[in-house]
């Protein structure tokens, strides 16, 4: 590697180099804001890969999820504007170019950098911890 081509820090503290570019900021932001587990991410990506609407029951069976858990996720994705309800208890991604492009980037990033994506998901800032840190006299120190 030439000068300046060594590893650098990327969002989420992930080290990057020319061979492995940083995960796009908007993908990191999406993961931090909308994904709480790898199973949740993989479930959303099922919809990204599906050409037609998917029935909630079929996705629950395919992903080994209980229907109430999946329903909670689906309602959240509908509320966030990523999915919409379709006929016969089905769901599909919204027909919005920005959403489709973002989820395509997320899928491609996960395909090529699954460990880094996992670090983004599990390294997301915890709102409760951030609130607790705001009230510490010496932030960053445990009692």
PDB file of C-alpha atoms in Angstrom:
ATOM      1  CA  UNK A   1       0.000   0.000   0.000  1.00  0.00           C
ATOM      2  CA  UNK A   2       1.162   3.501  -0.783  1.00  0.00           C
ATOM      3  CA  UNK A   3       1.255   6.475   1.554  1.00  0.00           C
ATOM      4  CA  UNK A   4      -2.109   7.214   3.091  1.00  0.00           C
ATOM      5  CA  UNK A   5      -3.503   3.849   2.012  1.00  0.00           C
ATOM      6  CA  UNK A   6      -3.363   2.239   5.453  1.00  0.00           C
ATOM      7  CA  UNK A   7      -6.389   1.326   7.527  1.00  0.00           C
ATOM      8  CA  UNK A   8      -8.619   4.165   8.682  1.00  0.00           C
ATOM      9  CA  UNK A   9     -11.570   4.379  11.036  1.00  0.00           C
ATOM     10  CA  UNK A  10     -15.055   4.356   9.580  1.00  0.00           C
ATOM     11  CA  UNK A  11     -18.447   4.910  11.246  1.00  0.00           C
ATOM     12  CA  UNK A  12     -18.971   2.460  14.068  1.00  0.00           C
ATOM     13  CA  UNK A  13     -15.198   2.145  14.678  1.00  0.00           C
ATOM     14  CA  UNK A  14     -14.751  -0.299  11.796  1.00  0.00           C
ATOM     15  CA  UNK A  15     -11.278  -0.288  10.236  1.00  0.00           C
ATOM     16  CA  UNK A  16     -11.174   0.100   6.472  1.00  0.00           C
ATOM     17  CA  UNK A  17      -8.596   0.076   3.716  1.00  0.00           C
ATOM     18  CA  UNK A  18      -8.587   0.468  -0.058  1.00  0.00           C
ATOM     19  CA  UNK A  19      -9.483  -3.214  -0.415  1.00  0.00           C
ATOM     20  CA  UNK A  20     -12.475  -2.929   1.905  1.00  0.00           C
ATOM     21  CA  UNK A  21     -14.020   0.528   1.571  1.00  0.00           C
ATOM     22  CA  UNK A  22     -16.039   2.022   4.384  1.00  0.00           C
ATOM     23  CA  UNK A  23     -19.655   1.061   4.717  1.00  0.00           C
ATOM     24  CA  UNK A  24     -21.693   3.955   3.271  1.00  0.00           C
ATOM     25  CA  UNK A  25     -22.817   6.427   5.941  1.00  0.00           C
ATOM     26  CA  UNK A  26     -26.459   6.064   4.947  1.00  0.00           C
ATOM     27  CA  UNK A  27     -26.265   2.275   5.390  1.00  0.00           C
ATOM     28  CA  UNK A  28     -24.727   2.726   8.857  1.00  0.00           C
ATOM     29  CA  UNK A  29     -27.430   5.273   9.735  1.00  0.00           C
ATOM     30  CA  UNK A  30     -30.160   2.910   8.507  1.00  0.00           C
ATOM     31  CA  UNK A  31     -28.764   0.007  10.529  1.00  0.00           C
ATOM     32  CA  UNK A  32     -28.455   2.106  13.694  1.00  0.00           C
ATOM     33  CA  UNK A  33     -31.961   3.544  13.324  1.00  0.00           C
ATOM     34  CA  UNK A  34     -34.035   0.613  12.076  1.00  0.00           C
ATOM     35  CA  UNK A  35     -32.327  -2.713  12.815  1.00  0.00           C
ATOM     36  CA  UNK A  36     -31.979  -4.330  16.246  1.00  0.00           C
ATOM     37  CA  UNK A  37     -30.810  -7.832  15.242  1.00  0.00           C
ATOM     38  CA  UNK A  38     -29.348  -9.752  12.340  1.00  0.00           C
ATOM     39  CA  UNK A  39     -32.552 -11.806  12.124  1.00  0.00           C
ATOM     40  CA  UNK A  40     -34.542  -8.604  11.745  1.00  0.00           C
ATOM     41  CA  UNK A  41     -32.172  -7.430   8.982  1.00  0.00           C
ATOM     42  CA  UNK A  42     -32.357 -10.754   7.149  1.00  0.00           C
ATOM     43  CA  UNK A  43     -36.149 -10.720   7.398  1.00  0.00           C
ATOM     44  CA  UNK A  44     -36.321  -7.259   5.843  1.00  0.00           C
ATOM     45  CA  UNK A  45     -33.951  -8.407   3.098  1.00  0.00           C
ATOM     46  CA  UNK A  46     -36.373 -11.240   2.262  1.00  0.00           C
ATOM     47  CA  UNK A  47     -38.776  -8.505   1.194  1.00  0.00           C
ATOM     48  CA  UNK A  48     -36.007  -6.704  -0.706  1.00  0.00           C
ATOM     49  CA  UNK A  49     -35.326  -9.858  -2.740  1.00  0.00           C
ATOM     50  CA  UNK A  50     -38.973 -10.831  -3.330  1.00  0.00           C
ATOM     51  CA  UNK A  51     -40.480  -9.889  -6.692  1.00  0.00           C
ATOM     52  CA  UNK A  52     -44.052  -9.936  -5.327  1.00  0.00           C
ATOM     53  CA  UNK A  53     -45.855  -9.339  -2.055  1.00  0.00           C
ATOM     54  CA  UNK A  54     -45.059 -11.827   0.713  1.00  0.00           C
ATOM     55  CA  UNK A  55     -47.595 -13.194   3.153  1.00  0.00           C
ATOM     56  CA  UNK A  56     -46.687 -12.631   6.782  1.00  0.00           C
ATOM     57  CA  UNK A  57     -47.381 -16.276   7.699  1.00  0.00           C
ATOM     58  CA  UNK A  58     -45.007 -17.557   5.011  1.00  0.00           C
ATOM     59  CA  UNK A  59     -42.213 -15.219   6.113  1.00  0.00           C
ATOM     60  CA  UNK A  60     -42.705 -16.215   9.762  1.00  0.00           C
ATOM     61  CA  UNK A  61     -42.302 -19.894   8.851  1.00  0.00           C
ATOM     62  CA  UNK A  62     -39.345 -19.236   6.522  1.00  0.00           C
ATOM     63  CA  UNK A  63     -37.481 -17.162   9.135  1.00  0.00           C
ATOM     64  CA  UNK A  64     -38.459 -19.317  12.159  1.00  0.00           C
ATOM     65  CA  UNK A  65     -40.263 -16.388  13.765  1.00  0.00           C
ATOM     66  CA  UNK A  66     -43.429 -16.164  15.762  1.00  0.00           C
ATOM     67  CA  UNK A  67     -46.125 -14.249  13.928  1.00  0.00           C
ATOM     68  CA  UNK A  68     -46.518 -11.655  16.720  1.00  0.00           C
ATOM     69  CA  UNK A  69     -42.798 -10.774  16.517  1.00  0.00           C
ATOM     70  CA  UNK A  70     -42.957 -10.519  12.752  1.00  0.00           C
ATOM     71  CA  UNK A  71     -46.139  -8.426  12.964  1.00  0.00           C
ATOM     72  CA  UNK A  72     -44.349  -5.964  15.255  1.00  0.00           C
ATOM     73  CA  UNK A  73     -41.455  -5.658  12.796  1.00  0.00           C
ATOM     74  CA  UNK A  74     -43.784  -5.324   9.799  1.00  0.00           C
ATOM     75  CA  UNK A  75     -45.819  -2.602  11.504  1.00  0.00           C
ATOM     76  CA  UNK A  76     -42.581  -0.771  12.275  1.00  0.00           C
ATOM     77  CA  UNK A  77     -41.400  -1.046   8.660  1.00  0.00           C
ATOM     78  CA  UNK A  78     -44.783   0.152   7.400  1.00  0.00           C
ATOM     79  CA  UNK A  79     -44.598   3.094   9.807  1.00  0.00           C
ATOM     80  CA  UNK A  80     -41.035   3.900   8.716  1.00  0.00           C
ATOM     81  CA  UNK A  81     -42.102   3.865   5.069  1.00  0.00           C
ATOM     82  CA  UNK A  82     -40.133   0.796   3.929  1.00  0.00           C
ATOM     83  CA  UNK A  83     -43.032  -1.633   3.456  1.00  0.00           C
ATOM     84  CA  UNK A  84     -46.713  -1.414   2.693  1.00  0.00           C
ATOM     85  CA  UNK A  85     -49.631  -3.735   3.200  1.00  0.00           C
ATOM     86  CA  UNK A  86     -50.760  -5.777   0.234  1.00  0.00           C
ATOM     87  CA  UNK A  87     -53.725  -8.054  -0.392  1.00  0.00           C
ATOM     88  CA  UNK A  88     -54.374 -11.242   1.613  1.00  0.00           C
ATOM     89  CA  UNK A  89     -52.236 -10.373   4.667  1.00  0.00           C
ATOM     90  CA  UNK A  90     -49.290  -9.649   2.418  1.00  0.00           C
ATOM     91  CA  UNK A  91     -46.564  -7.055   2.564  1.00  0.00           C
ATOM     92  CA  UNK A  92     -44.180  -5.652   0.000  1.00  0.00           C
ATOM     93  CA  UNK A  93     -41.565  -2.957  -0.219  1.00  0.00           C
ATOM     94  CA  UNK A  94     -42.864   0.459  -1.141  1.00  0.00           C
ATOM     95  CA  UNK A  95     -42.415   1.455  -4.769  1.00  0.00           C
ATOM     96  CA  UNK A  96     -40.091   4.332  -3.892  1.00  0.00           C
ATOM     97  CA  UNK A  97     -36.784   4.605  -5.744  1.00  0.00           C
ATOM     98  CA  UNK A  98     -34.930   6.046  -2.730  1.00  0.00           C
ATOM     99  CA  UNK A  99     -36.098   3.249  -0.423  1.00  0.00           C
ATOM    100  CA  UNK A 100     -35.339   0.559  -2.999  1.00  0.00           C
ATOM    101  CA  UNK A 101     -31.879   2.008  -3.628  1.00  0.00           C
ATOM    102  CA  UNK A 102     -31.119   2.210   0.106  1.00  0.00           C
ATOM    103  CA  UNK A 103     -32.251  -1.362   0.773  1.00  0.00           C
ATOM    104  CA  UNK A 104     -30.284  -2.519  -2.278  1.00  0.00           C
ATOM    105  CA  UNK A 105     -27.179  -0.882  -0.789  1.00  0.00           C
ATOM    106  CA  UNK A 106     -27.888  -2.523   2.559  1.00  0.00           C
ATOM    107  CA  UNK A 107     -28.282  -5.941   0.888  1.00  0.00           C
ATOM    108  CA  UNK A 108     -25.088  -5.539  -1.159  1.00  0.00           C
ATOM    109  CA  UNK A 109     -23.144  -4.369   1.876  1.00  0.00           C
ATOM    110  CA  UNK A 110     -24.427  -7.313   3.926  1.00  0.00           C
ATOM    111  CA  UNK A 111     -23.508  -9.727   1.129  1.00  0.00           C
ATOM    112  CA  UNK A 112     -19.919  -8.464   0.916  1.00  0.00           C
ATOM    113  CA  UNK A 113     -19.302  -7.377   4.530  1.00  0.00           C
ATOM    114  CA  UNK A 114     -21.523  -9.441   6.868  1.00  0.00           C
ATOM    115  CA  UNK A 115     -19.249  -9.127   9.899  1.00  0.00           C
ATOM    116  CA  UNK A 116     -18.957  -5.353   9.516  1.00  0.00           C
ATOM    117  CA  UNK A 117     -22.729  -5.061   9.131  1.00  0.00           C
ATOM    118  CA  UNK A 118     -23.130  -7.153  12.288  1.00  0.00           C
ATOM    119  CA  UNK A 119     -20.800  -4.780  14.108  1.00  0.00           C
ATOM    120  CA  UNK A 120     -22.952  -1.855  12.979  1.00  0.00           C
ATOM    121  CA  UNK A 121     -26.118  -3.583  14.180  1.00  0.00           C
ATOM    122  CA  UNK A 122     -24.714  -4.625  17.545  1.00  0.00           C
ATOM    123  CA  UNK A 123     -22.573  -1.527  17.963  1.00  0.00           C
ATOM    124  CA  UNK A 124     -25.481   0.856  17.526  1.00  0.00           C
ATOM    125  CA  UNK A 125     -25.703   3.520  20.216  1.00  0.00           C
ATOM    126  CA  UNK A 126     -28.025   2.487  23.019  1.00  0.00           C
ATOM    127  CA  UNK A 127     -30.418   5.385  23.741  1.00  0.00           C
ATOM    128  CA  UNK A 128     -30.818   4.318  27.404  1.00  0.00           C
ATOM    129  CA  UNK A 129     -27.062   4.216  27.941  1.00  0.00           C
ATOM    130  CA  UNK A 130     -26.621   7.575  26.192  1.00  0.00           C
ATOM    131  CA  UNK A 131     -29.222   9.118  28.505  1.00  0.00           C
ATOM    132  CA  UNK A 132     -27.524   7.609  31.560  1.00  0.00           C
ATOM    133  CA  UNK A 133     -24.130   8.895  30.363  1.00  0.00           C
ATOM    134  CA  UNK A 134     -25.551  12.409  30.081  1.00  0.00           C
ATOM    135  CA  UNK A 135     -26.131  12.467  33.843  1.00  0.00           C
ATOM    136  CA  UNK A 136     -22.735  11.086  34.930  1.00  0.00           C
ATOM    137  CA  UNK A 137     -20.284  13.440  36.571  1.00  0.00           C
ATOM    138  CA  UNK A 138     -17.429  11.632  34.822  1.00  0.00           C
ATOM    139  CA  UNK A 139     -18.747  10.192  31.541  1.00  0.00           C
ATOM    140  CA  UNK A 140     -17.308   6.879  30.431  1.00  0.00           C
ATOM    141  CA  UNK A 141     -16.502   5.563  33.926  1.00  0.00           C
ATOM    142  CA  UNK A 142     -18.457   2.719  35.434  1.00  0.00           C
ATOM    143  CA  UNK A 143     -19.423   2.783  39.102  1.00  0.00           C
TER     144      UNK A 143
END
